[in-house]
Amino acid sequence: MSRTILINGDNGQLKDWSQVNWKKIRKNVRNLRQRIFRARKLGQWKQLRRLQKLMIKSRSNLLLSVRQITQVNTGKQTAGIDKEVINTPAQRVKLVNEWKMPKASPTKRVYIPKSNGKKRPLGIPTIKDRVAQAIVKNSLEPEWEAVFEANSYGFRPGRNCQDAIGQCWIRLNTSPTCGGHKWVLDADIKGFFDNIAHETIMEMIGFVPRGKLIKDWLEAGFIDEGKYNPTETGTPQGGVISPLLANIGLHGLETVIKQANPKLGIIRYADDFVVTSKDKESLENALTQSEQWLSERGLKISDEKTKMVHIDDGFNFLGFNIRQYNGKCLIKPQKEKVLAFCKKIGQTLSEMKANTQEQVINRINPLLRGFANYYRGVVSKETFSYINYRVWQYLWRWSLRRHPNKPKKWVKNRYFKRYRGVDWMFMCQGTGRKGKEKSEILYDISKTPIVRHIKVKGQASPD
């Protein structure tokens, strides 16, 4: 009883953000999501809509959504057109206690650089719109998780790039028990997020609770350099609910492609998809089928990024290179991604000429671990060793620049130590959380163990 009072207060008002029982809140939302999932699986439409309304009104869903948007998400410090951010527990309490579902506001248009030198437009909703989208997403997502196609892997709970790559290997492996496919259609949908028809999304989701609000988000427009621009098509990249709406808009692509040939393999990650076959002719038919289906949704295949290749020549997908070597399908990190990563490390160090060794280690280690975790499930040992050597070169150069008048032996002894029988370890003594001294050591990416990824099964979902 005391816990309830601490969370809700005597009059149902939240008083102390730190006293919220997040374990219980997450359990409440998870249980409701699972009930929505089951209702859709069983075709219980009235029950489904009732549960979705309950989710939208749920206090637990509101609390969890506010926490996700204002504390967890990487864009929590990015304001929308109202220039408002929520930073403090008191602000979060105020937002929860005064909560009313807001009307859709235009997004703020920002641009981020792409690897090809172009810029990708993002639409940043206001904080309140993001919270509202998170609330609605929790009601809509489990319904669609119950019916989404098995080989759709992008922006879905419990699924990731490694699952998509695992399915590629299953289809392209030469073993008789696997696909044994030799030909690949590597396709990309041109300007997907900007061009998907609003009518397609709204027809797909049907009469759902807060469906009108979803339509308003799609049509809210954006502010670019102080000028309002309407949005007649597309779903803004940057919106919390946008990836889900994108997947809903592309639901059915796998079914359409397999209607031409049930033996084709298809792996889709958001707007990128791969079709595999034992012969090239089947892929040409699949391309024609997919182009026709996409055109009905205001979309088309990118000629620039779409190609048909034999597995002996290989192809790149999600940062991996998939190719057959002497009859064996091997998956390795994409060469361009490896070189770009090394360049990023070099640029980072060039910006840290005046920083301490401890600061450098704490900045570089997360980058190395992130890269290693992404690629540790494929043939990456040689790549990791190469990156380790390149990083050592960058660090040696960084160390020499700091002491141009010192002999190299002195520099080596200052920055590179022997640790557990291994020489040339970039390390120093740093300060731990409680002020105690501890060793700060650069992560040795070459020692990363290769652990095969266990692919998600079929239509499995955490809901």
CSV table of C-alpha atoms in Angstrom, one decimal:
chain,number,residue,atom,x,y,z
A,1,MET,CA,0.0,0.0,0.0
A,2,SER,CA,2.8,2.4,0.9
A,3,ARG,CA,4.4,1.8,-2.6
A,4,THR,CA,1.1,2.8,-4.3
A,5,ILE,CA,0.9,6.0,-2.3
A,6,LEU,CA,4.5,6.9,-3.0
A,7,ILE,CA,4.0,6.5,-6.7
A,8,ASN,CA,0.5,8.0,-7.2
A,9,GLY,CA,0.0,10.2,-4.2
A,10,ASP,CA,-3.3,10.4,-2.2
A,11,ASN,CA,-5.1,12.0,-5.2
A,12,GLY,CA,-3.6,9.9,-8.0
A,13,GLN,CA,-0.9,12.5,-8.7
A,14,LEU,CA,2.7,11.4,-9.2
A,15,LYS,CA,4.9,13.0,-6.5
A,16,ASP,CA,8.4,11.4,-6.7
A,17,TRP,CA,9.9,10.1,-9.9
A,18,SER,CA,12.6,8.2,-8.1
A,19,GLN,CA,9.9,6.1,-6.3
A,20,VAL,CA,8.3,4.7,-9.4
A,21,ASN,CA,8.4,0.9,-9.3
A,22,TRP,CA,9.8,0.4,-12.9
A,23,LYS,CA,9.8,-3.3,-12.7
A,24,LYS,CA,6.1,-3.3,-12.0
A,25,ILE,CA,5.4,-0.7,-14.7
A,26,ARG,CA,7.3,-2.7,-17.3
A,27,LYS,CA,5.4,-5.8,-16.3
A,28,ASN,CA,2.0,-4.1,-16.7
A,29,VAL,CA,2.9,-2.8,-20.2
A,30,ARG,CA,4.4,-6.2,-21.2
A,31,ASN,CA,1.3,-8.1,-20.0
A,32,LEU,CA,-1.0,-5.8,-21.9
A,33,ARG,CA,1.1,-6.0,-25.1
A,34,GLN,CA,0.9,-9.8,-24.8
A,35,ARG,CA,-2.9,-9.8,-24.5
A,36,ILE,CA,-3.1,-7.5,-27.6
A,37,PHE,CA,-0.8,-9.9,-29.5
A,38,ARG,CA,-2.9,-13.0,-28.5
A,39,ALA,CA,-6.2,-11.2,-29.4
A,40,ARG,CA,-4.9,-10.5,-32.9
A,41,LYS,CA,-3.6,-14.0,-33.3
A,42,LEU,CA,-7.0,-15.4,-32.4
A,43,GLY,CA,-8.9,-12.9,-34.6
A,44,GLN,CA,-10.7,-11.5,-31.5
A,45,TRP,CA,-11.3,-8.0,-33.0
A,46,LYS,CA,-13.6,-6.5,-30.4
A,47,GLN,CA,-11.2,-7.7,-27.6
A,48,LEU,CA,-8.2,-6.4,-29.6
A,49,ARG,CA,-9.7,-2.8,-30.0
A,50,ARG,CA,-10.8,-2.8,-26.3
A,51,LEU,CA,-7.3,-3.8,-25.2
A,52,GLN,CA,-5.7,-1.1,-27.4
A,53,LYS,CA,-7.9,1.6,-25.9
A,54,LEU,CA,-6.9,0.3,-22.5
A,55,MET,CA,-3.2,0.5,-23.5
A,56,ILE,CA,-3.5,4.1,-24.7
A,57,LYS,CA,-5.2,5.1,-21.4
A,58,SER,CA,-2.8,3.1,-19.2
A,59,ARG,CA,-0.9,5.0,-16.5
A,60,SER,CA,1.9,2.5,-16.8
A,61,ASN,CA,2.2,3.0,-20.5
A,62,LEU,CA,2.4,6.8,-20.0
A,63,LEU,CA,5.1,6.5,-17.3
A,64,LEU,CA,7.2,4.1,-19.4
A,65,SER,CA,6.8,6.2,-22.5
A,66,VAL,CA,7.9,9.4,-20.7
A,67,ARG,CA,10.9,7.5,-19.3
A,68,GLN,CA,11.8,6.1,-22.7
A,69,ILE,CA,11.6,9.5,-24.5
A,70,THR,CA,13.2,11.7,-21.8
A,71,GLN,CA,15.8,9.4,-20.2
A,72,VAL,CA,16.6,6.5,-22.5
A,73,ASN,CA,16.5,7.4,-26.1
A,74,THR,CA,19.6,9.0,-27.7
A,75,GLY,CA,17.6,12.0,-28.9
A,76,LYS,CA,16.4,12.9,-25.5
A,77,GLN,CA,18.2,16.2,-25.6
A,78,THR,CA,17.0,17.1,-29.1
A,79,ALA,CA,14.1,19.6,-29.1
A,80,GLY,CA,11.3,19.9,-31.6
A,81,ILE,CA,9.8,23.2,-33.0
A,82,ASP,CA,8.8,24.2,-29.5
A,83,LYS,CA,12.4,24.1,-28.3
A,84,GLU,CA,11.4,22.2,-25.2
A,85,VAL,CA,13.3,19.3,-23.6
A,86,ILE,CA,12.6,17.4,-20.4
A,87,ASN,CA,15.7,17.0,-18.3
A,88,THR,CA,14.8,16.8,-14.6
A,89,PRO,CA,12.7,14.4,-12.5
A,90,ALA,CA,10.4,17.4,-11.6
A,91,GLN,CA,9.8,18.1,-15.2
A,92,ARG,CA,8.9,14.5,-15.8
A,93,VAL,CA,6.5,14.4,-12.9
A,94,LYS,CA,4.8,17.6,-14.2
A,95,LEU,CA,4.5,16.1,-17.7
A,96,VAL,CA,2.8,13.0,-16.3
A,97,ASN,CA,0.4,14.8,-14.0
A,98,GLU,CA,-0.7,17.3,-16.6
A,99,TRP,CA,-0.8,14.8,-19.5
A,100,LYS,CA,-3.3,15.2,-22.3
A,101,MET,CA,-2.8,13.6,-25.7
A,102,PRO,CA,-1.5,16.6,-27.8
A,103,LYS,CA,-2.6,17.6,-31.2
A,104,ALA,CA,0.0,16.8,-33.9
A,105,SER,CA,2.6,19.5,-34.4
A,106,PRO,CA,4.9,19.9,-37.4
A,107,THR,CA,8.3,18.3,-37.1
A,108,LYS,CA,11.6,20.2,-37.1
A,109,ARG,CA,13.7,19.4,-40.2
A,110,VAL,CA,17.4,18.6,-39.6
A,111,TYR,CA,19.9,17.0,-41.9
A,112,ILE,CA,22.6,14.4,-41.0
A,113,PRO,CA,25.4,13.4,-43.4
A,114,LYS,CA,25.3,10.1,-45.2
A,115,SER,CA,28.3,7.9,-46.1
A,116,ASN,CA,27.9,8.9,-49.8
A,117,GLY,CA,28.3,12.6,-49.0
A,118,LYS,CA,24.6,13.4,-49.3
A,119,LYS,CA,22.4,14.4,-46.4
A,120,ARG,CA,19.5,12.5,-44.9
A,121,PRO,CA,16.5,14.6,-43.7
A,122,LEU,CA,15.2,13.9,-40.3
A,123,GLY,CA,11.9,15.2,-38.9
A,124,ILE,CA,12.1,15.8,-35.1
A,125,PRO,CA,8.8,15.8,-33.3
A,126,THR,CA,8.2,17.7,-30.1
A,127,ILE,CA,8.8,15.9,-26.8
A,128,LYS,CA,5.1,15.6,-26.2
A,129,ASP,CA,4.4,14.3,-29.7
A,130,ARG,CA,7.2,11.7,-29.1
A,131,VAL,CA,5.7,10.6,-25.9
A,132,ALA,CA,2.2,10.3,-27.5
A,133,GLN,CA,3.8,8.3,-30.4
A,134,ALA,CA,5.4,5.9,-27.9
A,135,ILE,CA,2.0,5.4,-26.2
A,136,VAL,CA,0.2,4.7,-29.4
A,137,LYS,CA,3.1,2.5,-30.7
A,138,ASN,CA,2.7,0.2,-27.6
A,139,SER,CA,-0.9,-0.3,-28.6
A,140,LEU,CA,-0.4,-0.8,-32.3
A,141,GLU,CA,2.9,-2.7,-32.4
A,142,PRO,CA,1.9,-6.0,-30.8
A,143,GLU,CA,-1.1,-6.2,-33.1
A,144,TRP,CA,1.2,-6.2,-36.1
A,145,GLU,CA,3.9,-8.3,-34.5
A,146,ALA,CA,1.3,-11.1,-34.6
A,147,VAL,CA,1.0,-11.0,-38.4
A,148,PHE,CA,4.3,-9.5,-39.7
A,149,GLU,CA,6.1,-11.7,-42.2
A,150,ALA,CA,8.7,-14.1,-40.9
A,151,ASN,CA,11.6,-12.6,-42.9
A,152,SER,CA,11.1,-8.9,-42.0
A,153,TYR,CA,13.9,-8.0,-39.5
A,154,GLY,CA,14.2,-4.2,-39.4
A,155,PHE,CA,12.9,-2.0,-36.6
A,156,ARG,CA,11.1,-4.9,-34.8
A,157,PRO,CA,11.4,-6.0,-31.2
A,158,GLY,CA,13.6,-9.0,-30.7
A,159,ARG,CA,15.1,-8.8,-34.2
A,160,ASN,CA,18.2,-7.2,-35.6
A,161,CYS,CA,20.7,-7.1,-38.5
A,162,GLN,CA,22.4,-10.3,-37.5
A,163,ASP,CA,19.1,-12.2,-37.8
A,164,ALA,CA,18.7,-10.9,-41.4
A,165,ILE,CA,22.3,-11.9,-42.2
A,166,GLY,CA,21.8,-15.3,-40.6
A,167,GLN,CA,18.8,-15.9,-43.0
A,168,CYS,CA,21.0,-14.8,-45.9
A,169,TRP,CA,23.5,-17.5,-45.0
A,170,ILE,CA,20.7,-20.1,-44.7
A,171,ARG,CA,19.5,-19.4,-48.2
A,172,LEU,CA,22.9,-19.1,-49.8
A,173,ASN,CA,24.7,-21.9,-48.1
A,174,THR,CA,25.5,-24.7,-50.5
A,175,SER,CA,24.4,-27.5,-48.2
A,176,PRO,CA,21.5,-29.6,-49.6
A,177,THR,CA,19.5,-29.1,-46.4
A,178,CYS,CA,19.7,-25.3,-46.8
A,179,GLY,CA,18.7,-23.1,-49.7
A,180,GLY,CA,21.6,-23.7,-52.0
A,181,HIS,CA,20.6,-20.5,-53.9
A,182,LYS,CA,23.2,-19.0,-56.3
A,183,TRP,CA,21.6,-15.8,-57.6
A,184,VAL,CA,20.8,-12.7,-55.6
A,185,LEU,CA,18.6,-9.7,-56.2
A,186,ASP,CA,19.9,-6.9,-53.9
A,187,ALA,CA,17.2,-4.2,-54.0
A,188,ASP,CA,16.7,-0.8,-52.4
A,189,ILE,CA,13.4,1.2,-52.4
A,190,LYS,CA,14.1,4.7,-53.5
A,191,GLY,CA,13.3,7.5,-51.0
A,192,PHE,CA,11.0,5.1,-49.1
A,193,PHE,CA,10.4,7.2,-46.0
A,194,ASP,CA,9.7,10.3,-48.1
A,195,ASN,CA,7.4,8.6,-50.6
A,196,ILE,CA,5.3,5.9,-49.0
A,197,ALA,CA,1.6,6.9,-49.6
A,198,HIS,CA,-0.3,7.9,-46.5
A,199,GLU,CA,-3.4,6.2,-47.9
A,200,THR,CA,-1.5,2.9,-47.9
A,201,ILE,CA,-0.6,3.1,-44.3
A,202,MET,CA,-4.1,4.2,-43.2
A,203,GLU,CA,-5.8,1.5,-45.2
A,204,MET,CA,-3.4,-1.1,-43.6
A,205,ILE,CA,-4.0,-0.1,-40.0
A,206,GLY,CA,-7.7,0.3,-40.4
A,207,PHE,CA,-10.0,1.6,-37.7
A,208,VAL,CA,-7.7,1.6,-34.7
A,209,PRO,CA,-7.9,3.7,-31.5
A,210,ARG,CA,-6.2,7.1,-32.2
A,211,GLY,CA,-6.1,6.3,-35.9
A,212,LYS,CA,-7.0,10.0,-36.6
A,213,LEU,CA,-4.0,11.1,-34.6
A,214,ILE,CA,-1.7,8.8,-36.6
A,215,LYS,CA,-3.1,10.4,-39.8
A,216,ASP,CA,-2.5,13.9,-38.3
A,217,TRP,CA,1.2,12.9,-37.5
A,218,LEU,CA,1.7,11.8,-41.1
A,219,GLU,CA,0.2,15.1,-42.5
A,220,ALA,CA,1.6,17.5,-39.9
A,221,GLY,CA,4.3,18.8,-42.2
A,222,PHE,CA,7.7,20.2,-41.2
A,223,ILE,CA,9.5,23.4,-40.4
A,224,ASP,CA,12.7,23.9,-42.4
A,225,GLU,CA,14.7,27.2,-41.8
A,226,GLY,CA,11.6,28.8,-40.4
A,227,LYS,CA,9.3,27.9,-43.3
A,228,TYR,CA,6.4,25.5,-43.1
A,229,ASN,CA,6.3,22.7,-45.6
A,230,PRO,CA,3.3,20.3,-46.0
A,231,THR,CA,3.8,16.5,-46.2
A,232,GLU,CA,1.6,14.8,-48.7
A,233,THR,CA,3.5,11.5,-48.7
A,234,GLY,CA,6.0,9.7,-46.4
A,235,THR,CA,6.6,9.2,-42.8
A,236,PRO,CA,9.2,11.4,-41.1
A,237,GLN,CA,12.5,9.7,-40.2
A,238,GLY,CA,13.0,10.7,-36.6
A,239,GLY,CA,9.5,9.9,-35.4
A,240,VAL,CA,9.1,7.3,-32.7
A,241,ILE,CA,6.2,5.5,-34.5
A,242,SER,CA,7.7,6.0,-38.1
A,243,PRO,CA,9.6,2.7,-38.3
A,244,LEU,CA,6.5,0.7,-37.3
A,245,LEU,CA,4.4,2.6,-39.9
A,246,ALA,CA,7.1,1.9,-42.5
A,247,ASN,CA,7.0,-1.9,-41.7
A,248,ILE,CA,3.2,-1.8,-41.9
A,249,GLY,CA,3.4,-0.1,-45.3
A,250,LEU,CA,5.7,-2.8,-46.7
A,251,HIS,CA,3.8,-5.7,-45.1
A,252,GLY,CA,2.9,-8.1,-47.9
A,253,LEU,CA,6.0,-7.7,-50.0
A,254,GLU,CA,7.3,-11.1,-49.1
A,255,THR,CA,3.9,-12.8,-49.9
A,256,VAL,CA,3.7,-11.0,-53.3
A,257,ILE,CA,7.2,-12.1,-54.3
A,258,LYS,CA,6.7,-15.7,-53.3
A,259,GLN,CA,3.4,-15.9,-55.3
A,260,ALA,CA,5.5,-16.0,-58.4
A,261,ASN,CA,7.8,-18.7,-57.0
A,262,PRO,CA,7.3,-20.1,-53.5
A,263,LYS,CA,10.9,-21.4,-53.5
A,264,LEU,CA,12.4,-17.9,-53.6
A,265,GLY,CA,14.1,-16.6,-50.5
A,266,ILE,CA,13.4,-13.0,-49.3
A,267,ILE,CA,15.1,-11.1,-46.5
A,268,ARG,CA,13.9,-7.6,-45.8
A,269,TYR,CA,15.4,-5.0,-43.4
A,270,ALA,CA,13.2,-1.9,-43.5
A,271,ASP,CA,13.5,-0.6,-47.1
A,272,ASP,CA,16.4,-2.8,-48.1
A,273,PHE,CA,15.6,-6.3,-49.2
A,274,VAL,CA,17.3,-9.3,-50.8
A,275,VAL,CA,15.7,-12.0,-52.9
A,276,THR,CA,17.6,-15.3,-53.5
A,277,SER,CA,17.0,-18.0,-56.1
A,278,LYS,CA,18.6,-20.9,-57.9
A,279,ASP,CA,18.3,-19.2,-61.3
A,280,LYS,CA,18.4,-15.6,-62.6
A,281,GLU,CA,15.1,-15.8,-64.5
A,282,SER,CA,13.1,-16.2,-61.3
A,283,LEU,CA,14.7,-13.0,-59.9
A,284,GLU,CA,13.8,-11.1,-63.0
A,285,ASN,CA,10.2,-12.1,-62.4
A,286,ALA,CA,10.4,-11.2,-58.7
A,287,LEU,CA,11.8,-7.8,-59.6
A,288,THR,CA,8.8,-7.2,-62.0
A,289,GLN,CA,6.3,-8.3,-59.3
A,290,SER,CA,7.9,-6.2,-56.6
A,291,GLU,CA,8.1,-3.1,-58.8
A,292,GLN,CA,4.4,-3.4,-59.7
A,293,TRP,CA,3.4,-3.9,-56.0
A,294,LEU,CA,5.5,-1.0,-54.8
A,295,SER,CA,4.2,1.4,-57.5
A,296,GLU,CA,0.7,0.9,-56.1
A,297,ARG,CA,2.1,2.4,-52.8
A,298,GLY,CA,3.8,5.4,-54.5
A,299,LEU,CA,7.2,3.7,-54.4
A,300,LYS,CA,9.8,2.5,-56.8
A,301,ILE,CA,13.0,0.5,-56.9
A,302,SER,CA,16.3,2.5,-56.9
A,303,ASP,CA,18.0,1.6,-60.2
A,304,GLU,CA,21.3,3.0,-58.7
A,305,LYS,CA,21.3,0.7,-55.7
A,306,THR,CA,19.6,-2.4,-57.1
A,307,LYS,CA,21.5,-5.2,-58.8
A,308,MET,CA,21.4,-8.9,-59.6
A,309,VAL,CA,24.6,-10.8,-58.9
A,310,HIS,CA,25.9,-14.4,-58.7
A,311,ILE,CA,27.0,-15.4,-55.2
A,312,ASP,CA,30.5,-16.0,-56.6
A,313,ASP,CA,30.8,-12.3,-57.2
A,314,GLY,CA,29.2,-11.5,-53.8
A,315,PHE,CA,27.2,-8.5,-52.6
A,316,ASN,CA,27.0,-6.1,-49.6
A,317,PHE,CA,24.0,-6.1,-47.2
A,318,LEU,CA,23.7,-4.2,-43.9
A,319,GLY,CA,27.5,-3.6,-43.7
A,320,PHE,CA,28.4,-7.2,-44.4
A,321,ASN,CA,29.9,-8.8,-47.5
A,322,ILE,CA,28.3,-12.1,-48.5
A,323,ARG,CA,30.2,-14.2,-51.0
A,324,GLN,CA,31.0,-17.7,-52.0
A,325,TYR,CA,34.7,-18.8,-51.8
A,326,ASN,CA,35.6,-22.2,-53.4
A,327,GLY,CA,32.0,-23.4,-53.0
A,328,LYS,CA,31.6,-22.1,-49.4
A,329,CYS,CA,29.5,-19.1,-48.4
A,330,LEU,CA,31.4,-16.8,-46.1
A,331,ILE,CA,30.1,-13.6,-44.5
A,332,LYS,CA,32.7,-10.9,-43.7
A,333,PRO,CA,32.6,-7.2,-42.6
A,334,GLN,CA,32.1,-5.0,-45.7
A,335,LYS,CA,35.5,-3.5,-46.7
A,336,GLU,CA,34.1,0.0,-47.1
A,337,LYS,CA,32.7,-0.1,-43.6
A,338,VAL,CA,36.0,-1.3,-42.1
A,339,LEU,CA,37.9,1.5,-43.8
A,340,ALA,CA,35.3,4.1,-42.8
A,341,PHE,CA,35.6,2.9,-39.2
A,342,CYS,CA,39.4,3.2,-39.2
A,343,LYS,CA,39.1,6.7,-40.6
A,344,LYS,CA,36.6,7.6,-37.8
A,345,ILE,CA,39.1,6.4,-35.2
A,346,GLY,CA,41.8,8.5,-36.8
A,347,GLN,CA,39.6,11.6,-37.0
A,348,THR,CA,38.5,11.1,-33.3
A,349,LEU,CA,42.2,11.0,-32.2
A,350,SER,CA,43.1,14.0,-34.3
A,351,GLU,CA,40.4,16.0,-32.4
A,352,MET,CA,41.8,14.8,-29.0
A,353,LYS,CA,45.4,16.1,-29.2
A,354,ALA,CA,45.1,17.9,-25.9
A,355,ASN,CA,43.1,15.2,-24.1
A,356,THR,CA,44.5,12.9,-21.5
A,357,GLN,CA,45.3,9.3,-22.2
A,358,GLU,CA,42.5,8.2,-19.9
A,359,GLN,CA,40.0,10.4,-21.9
A,360,VAL,CA,41.2,8.9,-25.2
A,361,ILE,CA,40.8,5.3,-23.9
A,362,ASN,CA,37.3,6.1,-22.6
A,363,ARG,CA,36.3,7.6,-26.0
A,364,ILE,CA,37.8,4.9,-28.2
A,365,ASN,CA,36.8,1.8,-26.2
A,366,PRO,CA,33.0,2.2,-26.8
A,367,LEU,CA,33.7,2.6,-30.6
A,368,LEU,CA,35.8,-0.6,-30.7
A,369,ARG,CA,33.4,-2.6,-28.6
A,370,GLY,CA,30.4,-1.5,-30.7
A,371,PHE,CA,32.1,-2.5,-33.9
A,372,ALA,CA,33.2,-5.8,-32.4
A,373,ASN,CA,29.8,-6.7,-31.1
A,374,TYR,CA,28.2,-6.0,-34.5
A,375,TYR,CA,30.6,-8.2,-36.5
A,376,ARG,CA,31.6,-10.8,-33.9
A,377,GLY,CA,29.1,-13.4,-35.4
A,378,VAL,CA,30.7,-13.6,-38.8
A,379,VAL,CA,34.2,-14.3,-40.3
A,380,SER,CA,35.9,-11.3,-38.7
A,381,LYS,CA,39.1,-12.4,-37.0
A,382,GLU,CA,41.3,-11.1,-39.8
A,383,THR,CA,39.4,-7.8,-39.9
A,384,PHE,CA,39.7,-7.3,-36.1
A,385,SER,CA,43.5,-7.9,-36.3
A,386,TYR,CA,43.7,-5.3,-39.1
A,387,ILE,CA,41.8,-2.8,-37.1
A,388,ASN,CA,43.9,-3.4,-34.0
A,389,TYR,CA,47.0,-2.7,-36.1
A,390,ARG,CA,45.6,0.5,-37.6
A,391,VAL,CA,44.5,1.7,-34.1
A,392,TRP,CA,47.9,1.0,-32.8
A,393,GLN,CA,49.4,3.2,-35.6
A,394,TYR,CA,47.0,6.0,-34.8
A,395,LEU,CA,47.8,5.9,-31.1
A,396,TRP,CA,51.6,5.7,-31.6
A,397,ARG,CA,51.4,8.8,-33.8
A,398,TRP,CA,49.2,10.5,-31.2
A,399,SER,CA,51.7,9.7,-28.5
A,400,LEU,CA,54.7,11.0,-30.5
A,401,ARG,CA,53.0,14.2,-31.3
A,402,ARG,CA,52.5,15.0,-27.7
A,403,HIS,CA,56.2,14.8,-26.9
A,404,PRO,CA,58.1,15.7,-30.1
A,405,ASN,CA,61.4,16.3,-28.1
A,406,LYS,CA,61.4,13.0,-26.3
A,407,PRO,CA,63.0,9.8,-27.5
A,408,LYS,CA,60.7,7.1,-28.8
A,409,LYS,CA,61.7,4.7,-26.0
A,410,TRP,CA,60.5,7.3,-23.4
A,411,VAL,CA,57.2,7.8,-25.2
A,412,LYS,CA,56.7,4.0,-25.4
A,413,ASN,CA,57.3,3.6,-21.7
A,414,ARG,CA,55.0,6.4,-20.9
A,415,TYR,CA,51.9,5.3,-22.9
A,416,PHE,CA,52.4,1.6,-23.7
A,417,LYS,CA,52.9,-0.9,-20.9
A,418,ARG,CA,53.3,-4.6,-20.5
A,419,TYR,CA,50.1,-6.2,-19.1
A,420,ARG,CA,49.5,-9.8,-18.4
A,421,GLY,CA,52.4,-10.9,-20.5
A,422,VAL,CA,51.4,-8.7,-23.5
A,423,ASP,CA,53.6,-5.7,-24.5
A,424,TRP,CA,52.6,-2.5,-26.1
A,425,MET,CA,49.3,-2.2,-24.3
A,426,PHE,CA,47.9,1.3,-24.5
A,427,MET,CA,47.0,1.9,-20.8
A,428,CYS,CA,47.3,4.2,-17.9
A,429,GLN,CA,46.1,4.6,-14.3
A,430,GLY,CA,42.7,6.3,-14.1
A,431,THR,CA,40.1,7.1,-11.4
A,432,GLY,CA,37.2,4.7,-10.7
A,433,ARG,CA,33.7,5.6,-9.7
A,434,LYS,CA,34.5,5.9,-6.0
A,435,GLY,CA,37.7,7.8,-6.5
A,436,LYS,CA,39.9,4.8,-6.3
A,437,GLU,CA,42.7,4.3,-8.7
A,438,LYS,CA,42.2,1.7,-11.5
A,439,SER,CA,43.9,0.7,-14.7
A,440,GLU,CA,42.4,2.1,-17.9
A,441,ILE,CA,43.3,-0.2,-20.9
A,442,LEU,CA,42.5,0.1,-24.5
A,443,TYR,CA,40.2,-2.7,-25.7
A,444,ASP,CA,42.1,-5.2,-27.8
A,445,ILE,CA,39.6,-5.8,-30.6
A,446,SER,CA,41.8,-8.6,-32.1
A,447,LYS,CA,41.1,-10.7,-29.0
A,448,THR,CA,37.3,-10.6,-29.6
A,449,PRO,CA,36.0,-14.1,-29.7
A,450,ILE,CA,33.9,-15.1,-32.7
A,451,VAL,CA,30.4,-16.2,-31.4
A,452,ARG,CA,27.9,-17.4,-34.0
A,453,HIS,CA,24.6,-15.5,-33.7
A,454,ILE,CA,21.5,-17.6,-33.0
A,455,LYS,CA,18.9,-16.5,-35.4
A,456,VAL,CA,15.4,-15.7,-34.3
A,457,LYS,CA,12.9,-18.4,-35.2
A,458,GLY,CA,10.3,-17.8,-37.9
A,459,GLN,CA,7.6,-15.4,-36.7
A,460,ALA,CA,8.8,-15.4,-33.1
A,461,SER,CA,8.2,-12.2,-31.1
A,462,PRO,CA,8.8,-11.1,-27.6
A,463,ASP,CA,5.1,-10.2,-27.4
